[in-house]
Amino acid sequence: MKYSTSKENYIKAIYHLEQEDPVVSTNALARQLATKPASVTDMLKKLNEQELIHYEPYKGVKLTDSGNKLALQIIRKHRLWEFFLVEKLGFGWEEVHEIAEELEHISSKKLIDRLDEFLGRPKTDPHGDPIPDAAGIVPKIEKRCLLDLPIGVSADLISVSNQSADMLDLLRHHQIEIGTRLKITNRFRFDHSLQITVQGGPPVTISEQLAAHLFVAWAKDETD
Amino acid sequence: MKYSTSKENYIKAIYHLEQEDPVVSTNALARQLATKPASVTDMLKKLNEQELIHYEPYKGVKLTDSGNKLALQIIRKHRLWEFFLVEKLGFGWEEVHEIAEELEHISSKKLIDRLDEFLGRPKTDPHGDPIPDAAGIVPKIEKRCLLDLPIGVSADLISVSNQSADMLDLLRHHQIEIGTRLKITNRFRFDHSLQITVQGGPPVTISEQLAAHLFVAWAKDETD
DNA sequence: ATTTTTTTTTAGTTTCGCCTAAAAATTATC
DNA sequence: GATAATTTTTAGGCGAAACTAAAAAAAAAT
Ligand SMILES: [Mn+2]
Ligand SMILES: [Mn+2]
Ligand SMILES: [Mn+2]
Ligand SMILES: [Mn+2]
């Protein structure tokens, strides 16, 4: 089955919002898709008709199994294209999201499987997000928010949960990227800002806001 | 300026039809785009409004300079993606046209220039058609129809003017592809079929129909 | 120069995806 | 529990891109 770009964007948005709250509201969707609640209601009726979602008026929305499967296919395409753009074409990781937003709607299944193979079946995209495989299975990645990292423990940056150009600019300024080793050396009560070291370099401070978007992994017993 | 997929397809179709006849008819466009003449008339009014074409009722249509420029950009994208699909992802040359028909509408200019660089700035696509450069300049490729090749002169296959799966299947059966060396050993008056050798192998016969879609280049004095 | 045929345009609909404004349902507050 | 605020849906409409059927213009044939 083939769906319009617009429908695919709705399904993907519902998938992402479901991660926060298992039942998705009309308003939340309208915000996410930069559209109006009335337009969302229209579309929800159609998606319900096609059994991609479970929808009852006033009761919010959930993906059906086939909706979920479709969402994962679109996310797979999005993240594989992002990987291609960064690794093969040399794009900066803050430039790729917008382009992938278009490429994710190219319909050929064979194309995406060949691309996956060509790229070496990557497990994560340039923002550290996991890439679902052809069967829709999402590799589980162990990660915790940087805010939860104990002082003095080294951890590697696994992913970022905000991919705005502004945030990624800031990260580049601190010379932080996916894979960079971070260690918290101090926490400040007043504004919850953190003093950290980057790759063992001199300590710098980052805001709570920034830290909240950084996700890291560390070994349980590693206290170097 | 950004145009809809539909408008881009019209502009490209007009460009291709102009190569045959400098003034393009409503019916010819409808045939090419698999749509109805009435729909074409509707669209021509809009394209005229946007000054992509010169259109007067009943007088046919021509691209304006900006329409021509746009057509070349779309063709550039189409052919670069086809090259990518064959050379990097290992697709057969008969599979790529349909996928490129979608990819050609991805809007990022930077993407296409990076892709061009990544591919090594190819001059021709997998069907032997020239790829316009970023400025819209089409490399001029010397070629003549195989039907015009004198008997006994060796020539290389430069391009094919039909990319249907059926025709490309037939070529594969004869082990003919772009770059293959061909020589005519006999012409038959009755049906204008040709006896040819492929890469110096044993002679085979091909129909006039097939030969009409094959374009070759040979040196003036080469008579080996 | 008519008449016939073909091509093209106009008129009127349809579907999709969006909008605004107003109504209805739900949720929060007093 | 009534009232107020918020959320969601309905009603009506719009632009894009297609369609069918009918009218008009152009081209071909007699
Ligand atoms: Mn998208
Ligand atoms: Mn990403
Ligand atoms: Mn196309
Ligand atoms: Mn081609």
mmCIF file of C-alpha atoms in Angstrom, chain B residues 39-128:
data_model
loop_
_atom_site.group_PDB
_atom_site.id
_atom_site.type_symbol
_atom_site.label_atom_id
_atom_site.label_comp_id
_atom_site.label_asym_id
_atom_site.label_seq_id
_atom_site.Cartn_x
_atom_site.Cartn_y
_atom_site.Cartn_z
ATOM 1 C CA SER B 39 -6.132 18.804 -17.595
ATOM 2 C CA VAL B 40 -3.211 19.952 -19.699
ATOM 3 C CA THR B 41 -4.984 23.139 -20.734
ATOM 4 C CA ASP B 42 -5.659 23.908 -17.063
ATOM 5 C CA MET B 43 -2.031 23.480 -16.161
ATOM 6 C CA LEU B 44 -0.702 25.405 -19.160
ATOM 7 C CA LYS B 45 -2.605 28.451 -17.965
ATOM 8 C CA LYS B 46 -0.901 28.256 -14.598
ATOM 9 C CA LEU B 47 2.563 27.677 -16.024
ATOM 10 C CA ASN B 48 2.027 30.599 -18.367
ATOM 11 C CA GLU B 49 0.990 32.743 -15.402
ATOM 12 C CA GLN B 50 4.271 31.835 -13.690
ATOM 13 C CA GLU B 51 6.178 32.624 -16.908
ATOM 14 C CA LEU B 52 7.680 29.170 -17.204
ATOM 15 C CA ILE B 53 6.131 28.795 -20.648
ATOM 16 C CA HIS B 54 4.872 30.904 -23.537
ATOM 17 C CA TYR B 55 1.302 29.840 -24.122
ATOM 18 C CA GLU B 56 -1.520 31.230 -26.203
ATOM 19 C CA PRO B 57 -4.768 29.282 -26.630
ATOM 20 C CA TYR B 58 -4.720 27.048 -29.709
ATOM 21 C CA LYS B 59 -1.145 28.051 -30.519
ATOM 22 C CA GLY B 60 0.833 25.438 -28.613
ATOM 23 C CA VAL B 61 3.501 25.972 -26.032
ATOM 24 C CA LYS B 62 7.234 26.679 -25.686
ATOM 25 C CA LEU B 63 9.438 26.964 -22.609
ATOM 26 C CA THR B 64 10.608 30.414 -21.568
ATOM 27 C CA ASP B 65 14.246 30.865 -20.592
ATOM 28 C CA SER B 66 13.432 30.234 -16.960
ATOM 29 C CA GLY B 67 11.317 27.233 -17.908
ATOM 30 C CA ASN B 68 14.236 25.858 -19.859
ATOM 31 C CA LYS B 69 16.586 26.407 -16.958
ATOM 32 C CA LEU B 70 14.195 24.627 -14.628
ATOM 33 C CA ALA B 71 13.850 21.688 -17.029
ATOM 34 C CA LEU B 72 17.604 21.274 -17.151
ATOM 35 C CA GLN B 73 17.846 21.281 -13.361
ATOM 36 C CA ILE B 74 15.256 18.527 -13.118
ATOM 37 C CA ILE B 75 16.931 16.482 -15.837
ATOM 38 C CA ARG B 76 20.259 16.941 -14.068
ATOM 39 C CA LYS B 77 18.763 15.560 -10.877
ATOM 40 C CA HIS B 78 17.051 12.696 -12.681
ATOM 41 C CA ARG B 79 20.203 11.539 -14.431
ATOM 42 C CA LEU B 80 22.513 11.947 -11.457
ATOM 43 C CA TRP B 81 20.184 9.840 -9.325
ATOM 44 C CA GLU B 82 20.023 7.217 -12.076
ATOM 45 C CA PHE B 83 23.804 7.118 -12.118
ATOM 46 C CA PHE B 84 23.880 6.746 -8.339
ATOM 47 C CA LEU B 85 21.381 3.905 -8.393
ATOM 48 C CA VAL B 86 23.325 1.926 -11.000
ATOM 49 C CA GLU B 87 26.903 2.687 -9.971
ATOM 50 C CA LYS B 88 26.582 2.789 -6.193
ATOM 51 C CA LEU B 89 23.571 0.656 -5.378
ATOM 52 C CA GLY B 90 23.937 -1.918 -8.134
ATOM 53 C CA PHE B 91 20.552 -1.486 -9.788
ATOM 54 C CA GLY B 92 19.964 -2.690 -13.339
ATOM 55 C CA TRP B 93 19.686 0.170 -15.798
ATOM 56 C CA GLU B 94 16.099 -0.688 -16.617
ATOM 57 C CA GLU B 95 14.976 -0.316 -12.992
ATOM 58 C CA VAL B 96 16.206 3.169 -12.262
ATOM 59 C CA HIS B 97 14.027 5.414 -14.356
ATOM 60 C CA GLU B 98 10.936 4.979 -12.219
ATOM 61 C CA ILE B 99 12.777 5.632 -8.951
ATOM 62 C CA ALA B 100 14.566 8.658 -10.411
ATOM 63 C CA GLU B 101 11.153 9.955 -11.448
ATOM 64 C CA GLU B 102 10.523 10.483 -7.718
ATOM 65 C CA LEU B 103 14.030 11.462 -6.620
ATOM 66 C CA GLU B 104 14.249 14.226 -9.240
ATOM 67 C CA HIS B 105 11.754 16.260 -7.186
ATOM 68 C CA ILE B 106 13.829 16.436 -3.989
ATOM 69 C CA SER B 107 14.446 20.140 -3.668
ATOM 70 C CA SER B 108 17.843 20.642 -2.021
ATOM 71 C CA LYS B 109 20.304 22.246 -4.443
ATOM 72 C CA LYS B 110 23.166 21.494 -2.111
ATOM 73 C CA LEU B 111 22.214 17.831 -2.071
ATOM 74 C CA ILE B 112 22.449 17.514 -5.810
ATOM 75 C CA ASP B 113 25.755 19.346 -6.055
ATOM 76 C CA ARG B 114 27.251 17.153 -3.324
ATOM 77 C CA LEU B 115 25.876 14.061 -5.029
ATOM 78 C CA ASP B 116 27.444 15.154 -8.323
ATOM 79 C CA GLU B 117 30.793 15.527 -6.592
ATOM 80 C CA PHE B 118 30.423 12.198 -4.766
ATOM 81 C CA LEU B 119 29.743 10.449 -8.065
ATOM 82 C CA GLY B 120 32.799 12.023 -9.694
ATOM 83 C CA ARG B 121 30.880 14.491 -11.888
ATOM 84 C CA PRO B 122 29.699 11.920 -14.440
ATOM 85 C CA LYS B 123 29.008 13.216 -17.954
ATOM 86 C CA THR B 124 26.329 10.675 -18.885
ATOM 87 C CA ASP B 125 23.658 8.619 -17.155
ATOM 88 C CA PRO B 126 23.314 4.829 -17.389
ATOM 89 C CA HIS B 127 21.345 5.152 -20.643
ATOM 90 C CA GLY B 128 24.074 7.269 -22.193
#
